[in-house]
Structure formats: structure tokens, C-alpha cells
Amino acid sequence: MKKVMIYAYTNFNLGDDLFIKVLCERYPHTKFILHAPREYKVNLNKIENITIIPDDTLIVRGINFLSRKLKFEFLTRNLIAKNCDMAVLIGGSLFIELDNWQYAYELKKNMLIKNKPFFLLGANFGPYKDRNFQLKYKELFKEYTDICFREKYSYDLFEKLNNIRMADDIIFQLEKPVEEEVENYIVISVIKPSEKNIPNFDEIYYQKLRDISIYFIERELNVTFMSFCESEGDKEAIENVIKMIPEKYSNNIKKHLYKLNMEETLGVIAKSKFVIATRFHAMIVGWVYNKPVFPIAYSKKMTNVINDVGFEGSYIELANLHNLEPEIVYNSLGTNLIDVSKQAINAKNHFKKLDEYLLK
């Protein structure tokens, strides 16, 4: 049985955790290793072929602290990786130009296992402004065995490299749930814009979600606010929106917070009538579950995919949110469906090259 090291964003973000789920379930006869907080043993307890190596124990944190002092980042993780047959870096927004991007670059460079295959799956590149940011990663990408981006924009940036491919987002291949009775509520996935390095939009964003929620409630639809990642401010944002909604509507409002309840969270989306998606993977899961979806696109990664799949429904970019009227969102209940069956098939191509190593 081959052993594969998974590098992923392990901060209890539903989208990233779904990446891990889909990867492990595709290769049931492969042993996957993931360095992550110990609670991931609960979060991924239904996946039998993954071993969680806790990175938040006192011993591991102490070793990592000392290794940083000695300029050996993530010593324990790297020692574990050396005993694996290959590594997979899987995720979405893994290459954003932040102030400390050189540090993040060195960490990714350090993930390579000498003389062993390395795969990058599911990502998009950017946003970035510094040309050197792209050029540095272009040199690093030459050392990868296979790279499959999830949108054309990112693919076009590196298309001249011979190891670059493109497929629809990995989560398009998520299995649809057993047909469940749709209940009388909508889901609103919420972010905190300032946590996404989008300043000066928190208040207008909260106000618009308040207005939209009231509009739907007054038309006899309940509202469930959903947090995909508490540590990125989703829960705080939900509380701020709810504070702005008059108390007379409180019986029509629920909160759903994702952390250790993946199947339950997916079930809440599956039973809903409509999804208002600020989170990228709320948009994708809504489409997969055949829900009308109104995207609030806070990033180009959303509009890039909206264009790639040919979505013809209504949506709004966050920068234009001040122009949005609740009626437009409500009317999308009847117009914003899209058939993503082709994307579900194409998404499996992310694993085309990895299959050659793990399905022999």
C-alpha cells in the first residue's frame, strides 16, 4: 500500500476539508498522512485510509518552535513526509500575494520530497501584483510532477510549462445526497470581508444581507446563516448581521456553524430551497446539489469560475454590492439553476496523472 503525504489548509474550512475527503475516497487502497490539529481525527473519522498526525500537541509545537529557531521549518512534518512515496498539495486559494509571500513561498518549496513525485491539485493562482511573485512560482512549479488548476485564468499564466493542466473545481465531483425533502428555508453563506483583505466593505455587506434576509422572511421563507470557517470571521460576521435584524424576525432565523460536522453541514445545504453564496464552495456545492444559487463574488476566483462554467444567472461582485436590491436576489429563485453534470465529469481529470501512480 502506497503512502501519500497530504499538504492542505487545515483550519476547519469546509471547502478545504471537502478536498481532503474527495481525495481520500478516490483512492481507498492508499494510505494518506495529514499533519493537522488533533480535532481532525473527529472531523475525518469516517475516512478509514487517513492517519492524522496532530500538529498541536505540546511536544510537536515545542519541536517546531526549536526547528524554526534553527531555520528548519516544520521539522516533524518533513520527517514524516520523507517516509511517504509521494506528496499531494491540494487546495484552492494557495497562491495569494500577501505581505509575507516570500515566507509562504519558502514553506511550499520545503514541501518537496527529494526524488519523489509531487502533485498540486485544485488550486487557482493569485490575486497578485508583483511580477516577481509569479516568476518565482513558475520556477518552483517546474519541479512539480503534475499541476492541475481549477480555472482557465490560472492555467493561462503557466500554460507553457509542460506539467500544467486544467479541470473544473474538484468539489464538482462531490457525490449528490440521497434525495431529501426540501424544507422552507434558504442558506446564506457569510464571510467577513475585512478578513479577506477587503477593507471598508463589512458594514455595507452586513446591511445588504440584513435587507435580503428580511425580504425573504416577509415572503414566508426562513433564513439559515452558514459559517464555513469560524476562524476566518464567518461566525462573527453572522452575529453582526443578526444584530441588525429586528427581533420580530428572530423565529425565522437560524445559524449553522461548520467545524466537526461535515455531513450535517452538507445536509443543511441539500435541504434548502436556495443558496446565497459568498463562500466559493457554497456556490459550487449549491450547484452540485441542483439549487438555484445567487453568488456574491468577493474574489476573481469566483467570477473566473462563473465564466468558465457558463453560468447565466444573476450574481453580483462585492465591489458593486451597494447597487443590489433584495428583489433581484429573490427573483433568482426561479432563474439561477445550472446543470453542472459536465463539470462533475471533467473535475475527475484533476486526478488523471495521480491515477497513474495510485491505481496501477
PDB file of C-alpha atoms in Angstrom, residues 45 53 62 73 79 87 99 102 105 111 158 175 233 241 288 291 357:
ATOM      1  CA  ASN A  45     -13.333   9.933  11.367  1.00  0.00           C
ATOM      2  CA  ILE A  53      -0.577  13.321  12.884  1.00  0.00           C
ATOM      3  CA  GLY A  62       7.948  22.521  21.057  1.00  0.00           C
ATOM      4  CA  GLU A  73      10.579  24.920   9.396  1.00  0.00           C
ATOM      5  CA  LEU A  79      10.388  13.930   8.645  1.00  0.00           C
ATOM      6  CA  ALA A  87       3.056  14.146  -1.766  1.00  0.00           C
ATOM      7  CA  ASP A  99       2.858  40.926   2.543  1.00  0.00           C
ATOM      8  CA  GLN A 102       8.315  35.106   0.401  1.00  0.00           C
ATOM      9  CA  TYR A 105       6.926  30.540  -0.875  1.00  0.00           C
ATOM     10  CA  MET A 111       7.250  20.610   0.904  1.00  0.00           C
ATOM     11  CA  PHE A 158       1.668  28.926 -16.765  1.00  0.00           C
ATOM     12  CA  GLU A 175     -21.482  12.837  -4.528  1.00  0.00           C
ATOM     13  CA  GLY A 233     -14.544  35.504  10.832  1.00  0.00           C
ATOM     14  CA  VAL A 241     -25.817  40.641  10.616  1.00  0.00           C
ATOM     15  CA  VAL A 288     -23.856  20.284  -7.387  1.00  0.00           C
ATOM     16  CA  LYS A 291     -30.032  24.527  -6.021  1.00  0.00           C
ATOM     17  CA  TYR A 357       0.651   6.292  -9.622  1.00  0.00           C
TER      18      TYR A 357
END
